[in-house]
Amino acid sequence: MANTVLIGAQWGDEGKGKVIDVLTARANWVVRYQGGNNAGHTVEIGDQKYVLHLAPSGILRPGVNCVIGNGLVVDPLGLAEELQDLEKRGIEFRGRLFVSDRAHLVLQYHKALDGAREARLESGKKIGTTKRGIGPAYSDKADRTGLRMGDALEENFESMLRERIASKNAVLAIMGADLLDADELVVKYNEAFDYLKPFICDAVPMLNAAVRDPSGNVIFEGAQGVMLDVDFGTYPFVTSSSTGAGGVAAGAGIPPHCVDEVIGIVKAYTTRVGEGPFPTELLDEDGKKMGSVGREFGATTGRPRRCGWFDAVVARYSAMIGGINRWALMKMDVLDGFETIKVCVAYECDGERLQTVPASISRLSRCKPVYEEFKGWNCSTRDATAFEELPEQARKYVRWIEELTGVPVSILSVGPNRASTIFLET
Ligand code: GDP
Ligand code: IMO
Ligand code: MG
C-alpha cells in the first residue's frame, strides 16, 4: 500500500473516517496533518460508533501508530476529553499515539473569538464555522503569536498563557464579548496537560523514518475537503488550512516525494455543512430524502447538512489539485431509492459554459449546474459484497462517474460498517 494520502474531495464529511478505518487493517501509521477538532470522522465497528475529532482514525486498530502532526491546531481540553473517553471505552493507545510538539494550540480565547466574530457578521456573511477556534488559532500561527504543544512542557508556560489571555481579553472587550478568567483557565489547562504530556514529542524524525521504511504503510488522514481548502476552496467560506494532498509535506514534515498515492473520497452525491455557495444544492424533496436516508447531520456540531447531486466539476477540480489516483465512492446505498439520479457535468455562468470551479465567490454563486440524468437502480445495494452483485444501473453509475472525472473508482461503500465495502480492480 505504501504511503497513501486520503483526502475529502467535496465539502467534508465524505466518509473519510470509514475508509481510513478499513484501510488501516494494512497500515502501520495513521497521521493527521491539518485541521483540528472541527473534523468529525465517524467509524462504525459492529454496534459501536466512534466519532473522532483529533485522534487519527487508526486509533481503533490495536498496534497502529497514530500521529497528530505539526500542521494541526489542537485544543488540549478537547483532545484530553476525547482520549479519556476512548480509554473509558477500552481503546488502548499508550505508546502508539504521538502528538507533535510543533502543533499549535487552540485556546479558549480562540473559541471565544471565533464565536464573537461570527456573531457580529450579518446574515449572508457568516461562515457557519464549527466555533472550535480554528480560524483564530491558524491566524495566530501565521501572525507568530501562537503557542505550541511543546510550550506546555516549558517552565514558563503559565506566564506565556496569562500574557496571551490578557491581550486577547482586550480584543474580546472591543468586540463586546465576555472576558476570560485566566486563573480558571490555568487550572483547566494544567489538568489537561498533566494528562497529555506523555504523548507530546518530536514527531518529525519518527515520521521520516516511517515514510522511508520499505515495509511501511503510512496513511495520511485528511480532514475537511478540497472545497474547504483555504486556497482552493470556496473562499472565504472555507476552513483555515490546506486540506488537500498539498498540505501533507508542510503538515507532517515529510518530503512531498515520499507520498506514493492519493485517494480521493467522494460521496455518490454531495453535502455541505455551513454557509457558502453549493451549485448542486437541492432545496426540494430529493434533497430532504438524501438528508434523511443518509442521516446527514454534522458529526461535530449536529447541524443538518445541505444535500445535492454529485458535482463532477468539483470532483475533477479536486482530482486535478490533489493528484487523486483513485476514488473511494461512498454512500452509494443512499441513492437506492431514487427513480432518477442527476450529475452536474458543467456549470453555466453569465452565458458561458465552465468546466472548472471559478475563484470568484460571486461568480460561483451565479453558476447553474448543467445536469445529465441517469435512471436509478431502485433496489437495495446494502448487501452487495462484490461489484458484480450490484444492480446493473448502479454499476453503470460508477463507470459513468469514472468517465466524467477521469479517475477510477477503487473502493465503493454501501453502508457505514466495515463489511459494507467493495474493492474494485483498477
Ligand atoms: P468524514 O468526516 O469524512 O469522516 O465523514 P463523517 O463521519 O462526518 O460522515 C459520514 C457519515 O456517513 C458517517 O455517519 C458514517 O458512518 C456514514 N457512512 C460512511 N460510509 C457510508 C456508506 O457507504 N453508507 C451509509 N449509509 N453511510 C455511510
Ligand atoms: P470533516 O473532517 C464538514 C466547515 C464548517 C464551516 C467551515 C469553516 O469531518 O470532513 P471552521 O470551524 O473550520 O472554521 O469552519 O468549514 N467544516 C467542515 N464541514 N466537515 C468538516 O470536517 C468540517 N470542518 C469544518 O462547517 O462551513
Ligand atoms: Mg465529518
XYZ file of C-alpha atoms and ligand atoms in Angstrom:
482
model
C 0.000 0.000 0.000
C 2.963 2.325 0.654
C 2.473 5.947 1.731
C -1.070 6.981 0.948
C -2.893 10.258 1.401
C -6.664 10.166 1.843
C -8.456 13.421 1.255
C -12.031 14.583 1.098
C -12.746 15.838 -2.412
C -16.002 17.698 -1.709
C -17.015 19.861 1.285
C -16.049 17.382 4.019
C -17.929 14.502 5.660
C -17.412 12.265 2.635
C -16.812 9.232 4.849
C -13.057 9.596 5.407
C -13.258 8.015 8.866
C -14.801 4.841 7.477
C -12.315 4.422 4.616
C -9.319 5.132 6.809
C -10.516 2.622 9.367
C -10.960 -0.007 6.632
C -7.540 0.672 5.103
C -5.719 0.697 8.440
C -6.157 -3.057 8.514
C -2.984 -2.909 6.394
C -1.327 0.278 7.721
C 1.192 0.738 10.492
C 0.910 4.530 10.814
C -2.038 6.931 10.527
C -1.173 10.619 10.529
C -3.425 13.677 10.763
C -1.686 16.683 9.179
C -4.095 19.633 9.262
C -7.275 20.982 10.796
C -8.370 20.463 14.360
C -11.441 19.285 16.194
C -13.644 20.932 13.588
C -13.325 17.470 11.998
C -15.713 14.689 12.932
C -14.719 11.321 11.477
C -17.165 8.506 12.121
C -16.095 4.893 12.403
C -18.695 2.193 12.942
C -17.475 -1.180 14.108
C -20.236 -3.691 14.789
C -22.692 -1.941 17.072
C -20.102 0.545 18.272
C -19.919 4.050 16.798
C -16.947 6.334 17.354
C -16.720 9.970 16.266
C -13.091 11.063 16.192
C -12.191 14.748 16.166
C -8.441 14.902 16.756
C -7.422 11.298 17.277
C -6.393 9.725 13.954
C -8.915 7.130 12.754
C -6.252 4.415 13.135
C -6.507 4.679 16.910
C -9.186 1.983 16.932
C -6.825 -0.631 15.431
C -4.500 -2.138 18.029
C -0.851 -1.828 17.037
C -1.290 1.051 14.567
C 0.846 4.086 15.378
C -1.020 7.388 15.303
C 0.366 10.874 14.903
C -1.232 14.269 15.438
C 1.115 16.226 13.210
C 2.608 19.711 13.375
C 0.082 21.098 10.889
C -2.868 20.727 13.240
C -4.297 23.206 15.678
C -5.059 21.227 18.814
C -7.493 22.129 21.555
C -5.862 20.498 24.592
C -9.141 20.390 26.505
C -10.872 18.727 23.560
C -8.022 16.286 22.987
C -7.762 15.255 26.641
C -11.517 14.681 26.780
C -11.557 12.703 23.533
C -8.677 10.463 24.590
C -10.090 9.883 28.055
C -13.421 8.889 26.506
C -11.663 6.426 24.212
C -9.780 4.944 27.168
C -13.068 4.544 29.031
C -14.387 2.613 26.023
C -11.457 0.225 26.254
C -9.255 1.639 23.477
C -5.580 1.395 24.415
C -3.166 3.747 22.700
C -0.394 4.489 25.177
C 2.964 4.030 23.475
C 1.479 4.364 19.975
C -0.059 7.847 19.973
C 2.274 10.768 19.312
C 1.363 14.459 19.359
C 3.792 16.778 17.606
C 5.421 19.351 19.854
C 5.137 21.745 16.896
C 1.336 21.538 16.650
C -0.301 24.827 17.577
C -2.734 25.158 20.443
C -6.341 26.197 20.156
C -7.027 28.005 23.407
C -10.235 29.242 24.977
C -9.746 32.728 23.541
C -9.616 31.322 20.003
C -13.003 29.713 20.539
C -14.378 32.920 22.101
C -13.064 34.993 19.174
C -14.451 32.530 16.615
C -17.904 32.797 18.232
C -17.759 36.581 18.683
C -16.638 37.159 15.104
C -19.397 35.001 13.666
C -21.991 36.644 15.911
C -21.025 40.103 14.582
C -21.275 39.136 10.922
C -24.519 39.906 9.175
C -26.541 37.118 7.613
C -25.053 36.104 4.255
C -21.537 36.890 5.508
C -21.387 34.367 8.320
C -19.122 31.414 7.504
C -21.023 28.996 9.694
C -17.848 27.771 11.404
C -17.834 24.927 13.881
C -16.888 27.530 16.541
C -13.920 25.400 17.519
C -11.490 28.343 17.283
C -9.835 27.049 14.123
C -9.569 30.325 12.173
C -8.242 32.413 15.085
C -5.691 29.700 16.011
C -4.303 29.489 12.456
C -4.283 33.313 12.339
C -2.082 33.402 15.458
C 0.204 30.757 13.953
C 0.712 32.886 10.830
C 0.976 36.004 12.990
C 3.704 34.287 15.071
C 1.863 34.794 18.341
C 0.629 31.222 18.774
C 1.528 28.756 21.492
C 2.523 25.218 20.599
C 2.177 21.816 22.226
C 5.884 21.887 23.098
C 5.420 25.159 25.006
C 3.325 23.269 27.529
C 6.486 21.394 28.521
C 8.297 24.642 29.377
C 8.500 26.067 32.885
C 7.203 29.455 31.828
C 4.086 28.050 30.108
C 1.761 29.578 32.677
C 3.184 33.062 32.189
C 3.009 32.689 28.368
C -0.606 31.651 28.728
C -1.528 34.500 31.075
C 0.127 37.026 28.781
C -1.916 35.756 25.768
C -5.167 35.679 27.742
C -4.649 39.294 28.864
C -4.016 40.532 25.335
C -6.925 38.555 23.844
C -9.238 39.803 26.613
C -8.527 43.309 25.326
C -9.702 42.227 21.866
C -12.767 40.440 23.274
C -13.641 43.620 25.183
C -13.589 45.654 21.966
C -15.850 43.045 20.393
C -18.284 43.274 23.300
C -17.751 39.607 24.186
C -17.408 38.057 27.650
C -13.882 38.189 29.075
C -11.996 35.074 30.104
C -10.908 34.214 33.627
C -7.171 33.486 33.475
C -6.993 31.765 36.884
C -9.752 29.361 35.962
C -8.178 28.595 32.595
C -4.717 27.992 34.029
C -6.168 25.302 36.315
C -8.033 23.667 33.401
C -5.000 23.660 31.103
C -2.703 22.331 33.815
C -5.081 19.448 34.311
C -5.332 18.732 30.585
C -1.560 18.845 30.091
C -0.923 16.592 33.082
C -2.800 14.005 31.033
C -1.411 14.941 27.597
C 2.313 15.392 28.367
C 3.304 11.736 27.838
C 2.065 11.951 24.241
C 3.939 15.120 23.227
C 7.126 14.504 21.265
C 9.145 15.495 18.208
C 7.191 13.553 15.600
C 9.322 14.627 12.641
C 12.201 12.082 12.889
C 9.858 9.142 13.540
C 7.610 10.055 10.626
C 10.534 10.485 8.285
C 11.779 7.045 9.263
C 8.291 5.601 8.759
C 7.811 7.005 5.252
C 11.243 5.701 4.190
C 10.681 2.229 5.631
C 10.271 -0.083 2.607
C 7.854 -2.308 4.518
C 5.947 0.653 5.945
C 2.398 1.701 5.133
C 1.684 5.230 6.247
C -1.765 6.722 5.812
C -2.150 10.486 5.903
C -5.659 11.307 7.049
C -7.054 14.489 5.556
C -9.746 16.426 7.353
C -12.436 18.588 5.730
C -12.339 18.524 1.903
C -10.724 20.271 -1.057
C -13.662 22.677 -1.438
C -12.970 23.883 2.122
C -9.255 24.425 1.405
C -8.049 27.901 2.354
C -6.549 28.441 -1.127
C -8.633 26.295 -3.461
C -11.993 26.135 -1.716
C -14.947 28.484 -1.867
C -13.064 31.272 -0.086
C -13.994 32.872 2.310
C -16.483 30.077 3.081
C -13.668 27.660 3.857
C -11.662 26.398 6.784
C -8.204 27.820 7.537
C -5.871 25.020 6.466
C -4.598 23.234 3.340
C -6.975 20.326 3.201
C -5.633 18.732 0.018
C -2.716 16.411 -0.556
C -0.504 19.502 -0.829
C -0.885 20.030 2.912
C 0.878 16.778 3.800
C 4.504 17.830 3.394
C 4.050 21.005 5.432
C 1.686 19.473 7.966
C 3.663 16.328 8.726
C 7.241 17.422 7.972
C 7.954 14.852 5.276
C 9.198 15.405 1.704
C 6.462 15.519 -0.979
C 8.153 12.764 -2.988
C 7.559 10.312 -0.129
C 3.852 10.262 -0.977
C 3.113 7.326 -3.284
C -0.588 7.671 -3.834
C -3.594 9.906 -3.224
C -7.075 8.509 -2.665
C -9.936 10.977 -3.015
C -13.072 10.333 -1.026
C -16.393 11.400 -2.519
C -19.994 10.694 -1.704
C -22.182 9.432 -4.561
C -23.953 12.783 -4.075
C -22.779 15.957 -2.317
C -23.249 17.540 1.094
C -22.104 20.728 2.710
C -22.448 21.927 6.299
C -22.077 25.637 6.987
C -22.576 28.597 4.667
C -21.294 29.328 1.177
C -22.111 28.510 -2.445
C -23.097 24.975 -3.358
C -24.147 24.787 -7.035
C -25.917 21.408 -6.914
C -27.759 22.039 -3.652
C -31.307 20.666 -3.636
C -33.920 22.527 -1.649
C -36.657 20.116 -2.734
C -37.939 16.687 -1.701
C -34.934 14.915 -3.256
C -32.582 16.944 -1.046
C -34.666 16.148 2.037
C -34.682 12.467 1.115
C -30.871 12.377 0.784
C -30.589 14.069 4.172
C -32.885 11.640 5.935
C -31.746 8.426 4.211
C -28.079 9.436 4.524
C -28.553 10.647 8.105
C -26.846 13.860 7.100
C -26.219 15.651 10.361
C -22.825 17.137 11.240
C -20.699 14.717 13.280
C -19.164 17.658 15.179
C -21.961 20.191 15.535
C -25.113 18.133 14.820
C -26.226 20.720 12.212
C -28.241 19.365 9.270
C -26.050 19.041 6.178
C -27.196 20.633 2.939
C -27.582 17.967 0.234
C -27.359 17.922 -3.560
C -26.440 15.860 -6.611
C -22.903 14.684 -7.419
C -20.890 17.527 -8.910
C -18.372 16.244 -11.457
C -16.931 19.750 -11.869
C -15.945 19.746 -8.199
C -14.636 16.178 -8.383
C -12.480 16.911 -11.467
C -11.137 20.097 -9.879
C -10.242 18.290 -6.629
C -8.677 15.415 -8.558
C -6.542 17.865 -10.533
C -5.280 19.804 -7.498
C -4.893 16.771 -5.277
C -3.380 14.488 -7.898
C -6.036 11.944 -6.955
C -5.150 8.498 -8.322
C -8.379 6.749 -7.396
C -11.710 7.337 -5.730
C -13.401 5.869 -2.747
C -17.051 6.377 -3.705
C -19.161 6.472 -0.565
C -22.785 6.153 0.420
C -23.968 4.574 -2.844
C -26.785 2.978 -0.812
C -28.283 6.402 -0.098
C -29.243 6.663 -3.780
C -31.002 3.267 -3.724
C -34.498 4.770 -3.722
C -34.166 7.436 -6.410
C -36.062 6.965 -9.701
C -33.783 9.448 -11.433
C -30.287 10.459 -10.446
C -28.639 13.604 -11.762
C -24.990 14.522 -12.074
C -23.662 18.004 -12.736
C -21.256 17.837 -15.691
C -20.525 21.568 -16.142
C -21.661 24.981 -14.933
C -23.344 27.721 -16.848
C -22.452 31.208 -15.766
C -23.141 34.555 -17.432
C -23.804 32.810 -20.737
C -20.565 30.821 -20.583
C -20.082 27.088 -20.011
C -17.497 26.385 -17.290
C -15.642 23.112 -16.794
C -13.822 24.145 -13.620
C -14.561 25.910 -10.347
C -14.122 29.688 -10.607
C -12.201 31.525 -7.883
C -14.711 34.338 -7.593
C -17.309 33.573 -4.991
C -19.894 35.802 -6.625
C -19.295 34.073 -9.950
C -19.627 30.639 -8.351
C -22.860 31.768 -6.706
C -24.235 32.575 -10.165
C -23.207 29.177 -11.599
C -26.117 26.993 -12.618
C -25.418 23.270 -12.809
C -25.728 21.572 -16.196
C -27.217 18.179 -15.380
C -27.219 14.861 -17.130
C -29.869 12.437 -15.975
C -29.473 8.804 -15.149
C -32.084 6.140 -14.448
C -31.802 4.949 -10.836
C -31.477 1.296 -9.800
C -34.357 1.393 -7.330
C -33.293 -1.510 -5.158
C -31.017 -2.069 -2.214
C -27.251 -2.177 -2.678
C -26.689 -2.665 1.049
C -25.894 -6.389 0.921
C -23.569 -6.316 -2.080
C -20.105 -7.622 -1.302
C -18.694 -7.512 -4.845
C -19.081 -5.137 -7.789
C -20.800 -7.858 -9.826
C -23.501 -8.160 -7.177
C -24.614 -4.557 -7.683
C -27.637 -3.854 -9.870
C -26.691 -3.023 -13.459
C -27.657 0.656 -13.193
C -25.536 1.063 -10.050
C -22.540 -0.435 -11.873
C -23.194 1.924 -14.763
C -23.349 4.884 -12.357
C -19.894 4.003 -11.039
C -18.490 3.708 -14.563
C -20.131 6.999 -15.512
C -18.508 8.813 -12.588
C -15.154 7.364 -13.624
C -15.689 8.611 -17.156
C -16.785 12.085 -16.101
C -13.908 12.571 -13.683
C -11.151 10.648 -15.447
C -10.305 8.835 -12.197
C -11.031 5.150 -11.460
C -13.161 4.072 -8.520
C -11.341 1.501 -6.426
C -13.382 1.480 -3.228
C -17.139 1.506 -3.087
C -19.091 1.905 0.120
C -22.687 0.738 0.547
C -23.133 1.147 4.292
C -21.398 2.633 7.334
C -19.866 -0.629 8.594
C -16.508 -2.137 7.691
C -18.191 -5.050 5.929
C -20.148 -2.795 3.549
C -17.077 -2.082 1.458
C -16.364 -3.294 -2.071
C -12.879 -3.229 -3.572
C -12.630 -2.855 -7.348
C -9.791 -3.764 -9.646
C -8.252 -0.611 -11.139
P -15.872 12.168 7.472
O -15.854 13.466 8.195
O -15.442 12.293 6.066
O -15.141 11.077 8.202
O -17.414 11.723 7.426
P -18.476 11.782 8.640
O -18.155 10.736 9.625
O -18.599 13.180 9.146
O -19.828 11.493 7.874
C -20.020 10.323 7.131
C -21.261 9.597 7.698
O -21.685 8.633 6.770
C -20.988 8.847 8.975
O -22.143 8.858 9.771
C -20.687 7.430 8.504
O -20.984 6.446 9.478
C -21.628 7.327 7.336
N -21.189 6.453 6.238
C -19.939 6.226 5.751
N -19.981 5.446 4.658
C -21.279 5.166 4.444
C -21.990 4.425 3.433
O -21.404 3.899 2.495
N -23.349 4.383 3.533
C -24.030 4.991 4.542
N -25.352 4.899 4.538
N -23.408 5.696 5.494
C -22.054 5.793 5.441
P -14.560 16.627 8.381
O -13.105 16.361 8.589
C -17.608 19.425 7.035
C -16.800 23.670 7.685
C -17.685 24.416 8.660
C -17.684 25.786 8.025
C -16.254 25.917 7.505
C -15.321 26.679 8.429
O -15.445 15.953 9.367
O -14.952 16.397 6.970
P -14.142 26.035 10.725
O -14.746 25.641 12.052
O -13.228 25.032 10.148
O -13.546 27.416 10.768
O -15.426 26.166 9.746
O -15.775 24.601 7.341
N -16.127 22.462 8.240
C -16.498 21.218 7.926
N -17.524 20.761 7.170
N -16.711 18.564 7.580
C -15.675 19.006 8.310
O -14.702 18.188 8.732
C -15.549 20.383 8.548
N -14.669 21.151 9.216
C -15.033 22.421 9.005
O -18.968 23.857 8.730
O -18.535 25.797 6.909
Mg -17.106 14.695 9.310
